[in-house]
Amino acid sequence: MKRGRLGVILVLVVSLLASVVMRGRAMAWQTAQAKGRPGDSLGGAIGGMDSFTLALLLGGLRGPLVMFLWSSSESQKTDRNLEDFDTKIEWIRRLQPEFDTVHMFQMWNKAYNISVMMASPANKFITIAQALEYGRSVDQERPGNINILSSAEQIYANKLGGPAVQERAYYDHQYRLESMTDAARRIAYPNDVQFRRLHRTLHADDGTVGLLCLDDSNRILPQLLKPQHEPRPGGDESDGSAMQYVAPYQPFPYGVPPVAMAYNTAKRAQMALAGGQKPLQLSAMVIDSQPALQLRAWGEAEAKRARIEESKAFNVPTSGVDTPEGDMAQALIGPTAKAADAHALDSALFSYALASRLAKDARKEYERHLGQKEYLNRYQTYASHLDDVDEDDLITAADHDYLAVRLAASGPDRDRLLRSARSLYGRAAMEAKRIILTYYMEDPVIRETFPPRTGKELVAKLSDAQVGNLFERAIVAAARLAPAAVNFDDDRIMYSRIINRANQRTALLDQDRSNTAFAH
């Protein structure tokens, strides 16, 4: 009897040792098959030896435990009982580290399902930040995993920085402030005396707290730019660092916005795609196009922020930003008007300059995406995007130079800025007219006003004078359309606001006859 028990014990010990050896060989084989690509590692909580031993001790109970945790956590969510919910989610992550779908679901679950149960914007923000923290933990365990990165990008873009997010202004402001040190924040936002950090998870591995990612000089913390592997030219050219793709835009004197992190993670995912990883949820085409889309969104967010700061600088009500009335109130600010708030003026200048730069970079990303043979047929889909980023570049650069005149000493620098502003406003107005004629004119208007054998696609070949004349005729014809035949009125209004702003400021520049250097 004793010999039988001893035999059983020996078999169990040998089996345990064999499982460890076989697991090591399996991990080595997976690493060899991955060929060193980031994101393929199965290392993590359970992947470590101590946790693997825990899994062995659980034995056959591991599966039932996971099933219980899934069922229990989903029941709590349904009942809106979130006590120890986060603990169960963390256990699920640790017990199933190798399944991307598990992590993708839990990130989505926290960001989209749990956050909407919160009553206040602050608690919603905390819950969304926790979803991103979950993804960050997985990213550390499985660096550069395309599915985790694309999931994080969607949360940054759709839950914190998206234009359709109701609490977007609050989220953007809170995220920017949380990214900064207290010393830098007090300089950038001296009036935010009630600020408090909402997400304070300590990252022992890199020394950061919560969403903090900048030092006192508003530059990215060195540990977040530490390369994790060598770039691979011709494919995955990333170095594996957490904030590699926003680093060229530092310093960030007003904090890092969430939409910038959306671009950063989108670019990391696109690099993982170039390195050979296969996405589970989104198509390769979508992942490859996201860096351009997020750069454009970041530029638009900076342009809006610049308009708000400009209003503050000249005591224009900020409630009118993004309305025709607000546009006109800003447009009427003369080129020699003095700012009542110099700090807000500096802030507006920074965001206008950054918005213009981001528009240029977004065009490069669109061109990179469309330059690939498998996406050449998407050019028509993105033609309007390319024209829009060109328009964004022109109008924000014009606004920057128009405001910068106030900080330039009299002489050549001031004259250069005035000439530049006038030229850029003229080009911005003309580009807006071309966009309206190309994309936002009804067919009856085209048949009535466009030259024979000239369609929307030929507008780009017309001279500025021809575009101006055609635009005036087309706008008159569009106004005569029956209400049921109007399809693009809202779109025309949006670009007409740009035209009106540019024309008004050009007129103010022309009225300043003392500036003869740019009057002709």
PDB file of C-alpha atoms in Angstrom, residues 258-423:
ATOM      1  CA  PRO A 258      -5.846  62.886 -24.413  1.00  0.00           C
ATOM      2  CA  VAL A 259      -6.171  63.230 -28.184  1.00  0.00           C
ATOM      3  CA  ALA A 260      -2.363  63.413 -28.371  1.00  0.00           C
ATOM      4  CA  MET A 261      -2.215  60.064 -26.592  1.00  0.00           C
ATOM      5  CA  ALA A 262      -4.773  58.747 -29.076  1.00  0.00           C
ATOM      6  CA  TYR A 263      -2.320  59.597 -31.854  1.00  0.00           C
ATOM      7  CA  ASN A 264       0.613  58.123 -29.930  1.00  0.00           C
ATOM      8  CA  THR A 265      -1.103  54.765 -29.383  1.00  0.00           C
ATOM      9  CA  ALA A 266      -2.516  54.764 -32.933  1.00  0.00           C
ATOM     10  CA  LYS A 267       1.002  55.205 -34.319  1.00  0.00           C
ATOM     11  CA  ARG A 268       2.371  52.481 -32.072  1.00  0.00           C
ATOM     12  CA  ALA A 269      -0.392  50.136 -33.276  1.00  0.00           C
ATOM     13  CA  GLN A 270       0.344  51.026 -36.900  1.00  0.00           C
ATOM     14  CA  MET A 271       4.021  50.258 -36.320  1.00  0.00           C
ATOM     15  CA  ALA A 272       3.078  46.908 -34.777  1.00  0.00           C
ATOM     16  CA  LEU A 273       1.057  46.213 -37.918  1.00  0.00           C
ATOM     17  CA  ALA A 274       4.065  47.080 -40.072  1.00  0.00           C
ATOM     18  CA  GLY A 275       6.105  44.689 -37.937  1.00  0.00           C
ATOM     19  CA  GLY A 276       3.871  41.772 -38.850  1.00  0.00           C
ATOM     20  CA  GLN A 277       1.304  41.586 -36.050  1.00  0.00           C
ATOM     21  CA  LYS A 278      -2.295  40.712 -36.976  1.00  0.00           C
ATOM     22  CA  PRO A 279      -5.194  42.593 -35.371  1.00  0.00           C
ATOM     23  CA  LEU A 280      -8.144  40.671 -33.958  1.00  0.00           C
ATOM     24  CA  GLN A 281     -10.827  43.360 -33.920  1.00  0.00           C
ATOM     25  CA  LEU A 282     -10.079  46.118 -36.421  1.00  0.00           C
ATOM     26  CA  SER A 283      -8.971  45.651 -40.001  1.00  0.00           C
ATOM     27  CA  ALA A 284      -5.418  46.374 -41.072  1.00  0.00           C
ATOM     28  CA  MET A 285      -6.734  49.211 -43.229  1.00  0.00           C
ATOM     29  CA  VAL A 286      -8.387  50.920 -40.256  1.00  0.00           C
ATOM     30  CA  ILE A 287      -5.329  50.594 -38.028  1.00  0.00           C
ATOM     31  CA  ASP A 288      -3.040  51.928 -40.773  1.00  0.00           C
ATOM     32  CA  SER A 289      -5.239  55.010 -41.294  1.00  0.00           C
ATOM     33  CA  GLN A 290      -5.676  55.953 -37.622  1.00  0.00           C
ATOM     34  CA  PRO A 291      -2.457  57.977 -37.134  1.00  0.00           C
ATOM     35  CA  ALA A 292      -3.565  60.443 -39.808  1.00  0.00           C
ATOM     36  CA  LEU A 293      -7.084  60.694 -38.406  1.00  0.00           C
ATOM     37  CA  GLN A 294      -5.855  61.231 -34.845  1.00  0.00           C
ATOM     38  CA  LEU A 295      -3.270  63.825 -35.878  1.00  0.00           C
ATOM     39  CA  ARG A 296      -6.022  65.742 -37.638  1.00  0.00           C
ATOM     40  CA  ALA A 297      -8.273  65.440 -34.551  1.00  0.00           C
ATOM     41  CA  TRP A 298      -5.440  66.682 -32.325  1.00  0.00           C
ATOM     42  CA  GLY A 299      -4.923  69.669 -34.607  1.00  0.00           C
ATOM     43  CA  GLU A 300      -8.619  70.504 -34.553  1.00  0.00           C
ATOM     44  CA  ALA A 301      -8.656  70.269 -30.749  1.00  0.00           C
ATOM     45  CA  GLU A 302      -5.677  72.634 -30.494  1.00  0.00           C
ATOM     46  CA  ALA A 303      -7.350  75.078 -32.901  1.00  0.00           C
ATOM     47  CA  LYS A 304     -10.474  75.128 -30.754  1.00  0.00           C
ATOM     48  CA  ARG A 305      -8.413  75.620 -27.615  1.00  0.00           C
ATOM     49  CA  ALA A 306      -6.581  78.494 -29.319  1.00  0.00           C
ATOM     50  CA  ARG A 307      -9.893  80.198 -30.147  1.00  0.00           C
ATOM     51  CA  ILE A 308     -10.981  79.928 -26.518  1.00  0.00           C
ATOM     52  CA  GLU A 309      -7.688  81.358 -25.266  1.00  0.00           C
ATOM     53  CA  GLU A 310      -7.868  84.164 -27.835  1.00  0.00           C
ATOM     54  CA  SER A 311     -11.315  85.095 -26.548  1.00  0.00           C
ATOM     55  CA  LYS A 312      -9.994  85.182 -23.000  1.00  0.00           C
ATOM     56  CA  ALA A 313      -7.077  87.354 -24.062  1.00  0.00           C
ATOM     57  CA  PHE A 314      -9.351  90.061 -25.500  1.00  0.00           C
ATOM     58  CA  ASN A 315     -12.322  89.742 -23.119  1.00  0.00           C
ATOM     59  CA  VAL A 316     -14.589  88.148 -25.749  1.00  0.00           C
ATOM     60  CA  PRO A 317     -17.168  85.774 -24.212  1.00  0.00           C
ATOM     61  CA  THR A 318     -15.850  82.230 -24.567  1.00  0.00           C
ATOM     62  CA  SER A 319     -19.409  80.889 -24.727  1.00  0.00           C
ATOM     63  CA  GLY A 320     -19.563  82.134 -28.323  1.00  0.00           C
ATOM     64  CA  VAL A 321     -16.620  80.059 -29.550  1.00  0.00           C
ATOM     65  CA  ASP A 322     -17.650  77.778 -32.422  1.00  0.00           C
ATOM     66  CA  THR A 323     -20.642  79.966 -33.317  1.00  0.00           C
ATOM     67  CA  PRO A 324     -21.005  82.497 -36.155  1.00  0.00           C
ATOM     68  CA  GLU A 325     -21.474  85.259 -33.579  1.00  0.00           C
ATOM     69  CA  GLY A 326     -18.322  84.236 -31.726  1.00  0.00           C
ATOM     70  CA  ASP A 327     -16.383  84.078 -34.974  1.00  0.00           C
ATOM     71  CA  MET A 328     -17.387  87.612 -35.854  1.00  0.00           C
ATOM     72  CA  ALA A 329     -16.587  88.927 -32.370  1.00  0.00           C
ATOM     73  CA  GLN A 330     -13.086  87.501 -32.679  1.00  0.00           C
ATOM     74  CA  ALA A 331     -12.661  88.614 -36.274  1.00  0.00           C
ATOM     75  CA  LEU A 332     -13.325  92.208 -35.216  1.00  0.00           C
ATOM     76  CA  ILE A 333     -10.291  92.219 -32.896  1.00  0.00           C
ATOM     77  CA  GLY A 334      -8.007  94.683 -34.666  1.00  0.00           C
ATOM     78  CA  PRO A 335      -4.360  94.004 -35.503  1.00  0.00           C
ATOM     79  CA  THR A 336      -3.242  96.682 -33.028  1.00  0.00           C
ATOM     80  CA  ALA A 337      -5.658  95.809 -30.197  1.00  0.00           C
ATOM     81  CA  LYS A 338      -3.883  95.144 -26.915  1.00  0.00           C
ATOM     82  CA  ALA A 339      -4.555  91.936 -25.038  1.00  0.00           C
ATOM     83  CA  ALA A 340      -6.119  92.247 -21.613  1.00  0.00           C
ATOM     84  CA  ASP A 341      -4.673  88.867 -20.586  1.00  0.00           C
ATOM     85  CA  ALA A 342      -1.083  88.336 -21.768  1.00  0.00           C
ATOM     86  CA  HIS A 343      -0.999  84.772 -20.360  1.00  0.00           C
ATOM     87  CA  ALA A 344      -4.028  83.774 -22.438  1.00  0.00           C
ATOM     88  CA  LEU A 345      -2.466  85.397 -25.515  1.00  0.00           C
ATOM     89  CA  ASP A 346       0.689  83.286 -25.111  1.00  0.00           C
ATOM     90  CA  SER A 347      -1.478  80.207 -24.687  1.00  0.00           C
ATOM     91  CA  ALA A 348      -3.448  80.988 -27.856  1.00  0.00           C
ATOM     92  CA  LEU A 349      -0.263  81.545 -29.856  1.00  0.00           C
ATOM     93  CA  PHE A 350       1.133  78.192 -28.708  1.00  0.00           C
ATOM     94  CA  SER A 351      -1.996  76.272 -29.704  1.00  0.00           C
ATOM     95  CA  TYR A 352      -2.378  78.061 -33.064  1.00  0.00           C
ATOM     96  CA  ALA A 353       1.234  77.236 -33.950  1.00  0.00           C
ATOM     97  CA  LEU A 354       0.828  73.619 -32.841  1.00  0.00           C
ATOM     98  CA  ALA A 355      -2.456  73.250 -34.740  1.00  0.00           C
ATOM     99  CA  SER A 356      -0.792  74.434 -37.947  1.00  0.00           C
ATOM    100  CA  ARG A 357       2.111  72.024 -37.459  1.00  0.00           C
ATOM    101  CA  LEU A 358      -0.227  69.112 -36.732  1.00  0.00           C
ATOM    102  CA  ALA A 359      -2.199  69.810 -39.905  1.00  0.00           C
ATOM    103  CA  LYS A 360       1.009  69.574 -41.962  1.00  0.00           C
ATOM    104  CA  ASP A 361       1.989  66.343 -40.226  1.00  0.00           C
ATOM    105  CA  ALA A 362      -1.498  64.908 -40.684  1.00  0.00           C
ATOM    106  CA  ARG A 363      -1.182  65.433 -44.444  1.00  0.00           C
ATOM    107  CA  LYS A 364       2.106  63.506 -44.402  1.00  0.00           C
ATOM    108  CA  GLU A 365       0.416  60.647 -42.548  1.00  0.00           C
ATOM    109  CA  TYR A 366      -2.468  60.591 -45.029  1.00  0.00           C
ATOM    110  CA  GLU A 367       0.042  60.503 -47.875  1.00  0.00           C
ATOM    111  CA  ARG A 368       1.950  57.655 -46.201  1.00  0.00           C
ATOM    112  CA  HIS A 369      -1.272  55.660 -45.836  1.00  0.00           C
ATOM    113  CA  LEU A 370      -2.497  56.332 -49.358  1.00  0.00           C
ATOM    114  CA  GLY A 371       0.949  55.736 -50.831  1.00  0.00           C
ATOM    115  CA  GLN A 372       0.691  52.014 -50.130  1.00  0.00           C
ATOM    116  CA  LYS A 373      -0.487  49.968 -53.092  1.00  0.00           C
ATOM    117  CA  GLU A 374      -3.241  48.201 -51.131  1.00  0.00           C
ATOM    118  CA  TYR A 375      -4.835  51.552 -50.206  1.00  0.00           C
ATOM    119  CA  LEU A 376      -4.453  53.488 -53.460  1.00  0.00           C
ATOM    120  CA  ASN A 377      -8.142  53.009 -54.233  1.00  0.00           C
ATOM    121  CA  ARG A 378      -9.044  54.951 -51.079  1.00  0.00           C
ATOM    122  CA  TYR A 379      -7.692  58.256 -52.399  1.00  0.00           C
ATOM    123  CA  GLN A 380     -11.146  59.575 -53.321  1.00  0.00           C
ATOM    124  CA  THR A 381     -12.397  58.686 -49.845  1.00  0.00           C
ATOM    125  CA  TYR A 382      -9.683  60.791 -48.249  1.00  0.00           C
ATOM    126  CA  ALA A 383      -9.506  63.604 -50.815  1.00  0.00           C
ATOM    127  CA  SER A 384     -11.694  65.848 -48.666  1.00  0.00           C
ATOM    128  CA  HIS A 385      -9.549  65.045 -45.605  1.00  0.00           C
ATOM    129  CA  LEU A 386      -6.443  66.233 -47.438  1.00  0.00           C
ATOM    130  CA  ASP A 387      -8.144  69.476 -48.446  1.00  0.00           C
ATOM    131  CA  ASP A 388      -9.412  69.984 -44.911  1.00  0.00           C
ATOM    132  CA  VAL A 389      -5.986  69.636 -43.280  1.00  0.00           C
ATOM    133  CA  ASP A 390      -4.613  72.124 -45.812  1.00  0.00           C
ATOM    134  CA  GLU A 391      -7.395  74.516 -44.812  1.00  0.00           C
ATOM    135  CA  ASP A 392      -6.689  73.925 -41.116  1.00  0.00           C
ATOM    136  CA  ASP A 393      -3.021  74.686 -41.697  1.00  0.00           C
ATOM    137  CA  LEU A 394      -3.726  77.966 -43.498  1.00  0.00           C
ATOM    138  CA  ILE A 395      -6.311  79.427 -41.131  1.00  0.00           C
ATOM    139  CA  THR A 396      -4.465  78.541 -37.908  1.00  0.00           C
ATOM    140  CA  ALA A 397      -1.157  79.846 -39.289  1.00  0.00           C
ATOM    141  CA  ALA A 398      -2.932  83.063 -40.297  1.00  0.00           C
ATOM    142  CA  ASP A 399      -4.487  83.466 -36.847  1.00  0.00           C
ATOM    143  CA  HIS A 400      -1.107  82.845 -35.223  1.00  0.00           C
ATOM    144  CA  ASP A 401       0.648  85.540 -37.237  1.00  0.00           C
ATOM    145  CA  TYR A 402      -2.252  87.960 -36.767  1.00  0.00           C
ATOM    146  CA  LEU A 403      -1.934  87.626 -32.983  1.00  0.00           C
ATOM    147  CA  ALA A 404       1.863  87.466 -32.968  1.00  0.00           C
ATOM    148  CA  VAL A 405       2.028  91.013 -34.399  1.00  0.00           C
ATOM    149  CA  ARG A 406       1.327  92.275 -30.887  1.00  0.00           C
ATOM    150  CA  LEU A 407       4.507  90.710 -29.531  1.00  0.00           C
ATOM    151  CA  ALA A 408       6.776  91.786 -32.393  1.00  0.00           C
ATOM    152  CA  ALA A 409       8.847  94.907 -32.130  1.00  0.00           C
ATOM    153  CA  SER A 410       8.184  97.558 -34.748  1.00  0.00           C
ATOM    154  CA  GLY A 411      10.200  97.064 -37.900  1.00  0.00           C
ATOM    155  CA  PRO A 412      10.915  94.129 -40.223  1.00  0.00           C
ATOM    156  CA  ASP A 413       9.553  91.414 -37.911  1.00  0.00           C
ATOM    157  CA  ARG A 414       6.220  93.153 -37.501  1.00  0.00           C
ATOM    158  CA  ASP A 415       5.913  93.892 -41.219  1.00  0.00           C
ATOM    159  CA  ARG A 416       6.739  90.279 -42.055  1.00  0.00           C
ATOM    160  CA  LEU A 417       4.021  88.982 -39.729  1.00  0.00           C
ATOM    161  CA  LEU A 418       1.464  91.406 -41.133  1.00  0.00           C
ATOM    162  CA  ARG A 419       2.252  90.441 -44.722  1.00  0.00           C
ATOM    163  CA  SER A 420       2.175  86.775 -43.794  1.00  0.00           C
ATOM    164  CA  ALA A 421      -1.185  87.064 -42.015  1.00  0.00           C
ATOM    165  CA  ARG A 422      -2.769  88.854 -44.960  1.00  0.00           C
ATOM    166  CA  SER A 423      -1.434  86.311 -47.458  1.00  0.00           C
TER     167      SER A 423
END
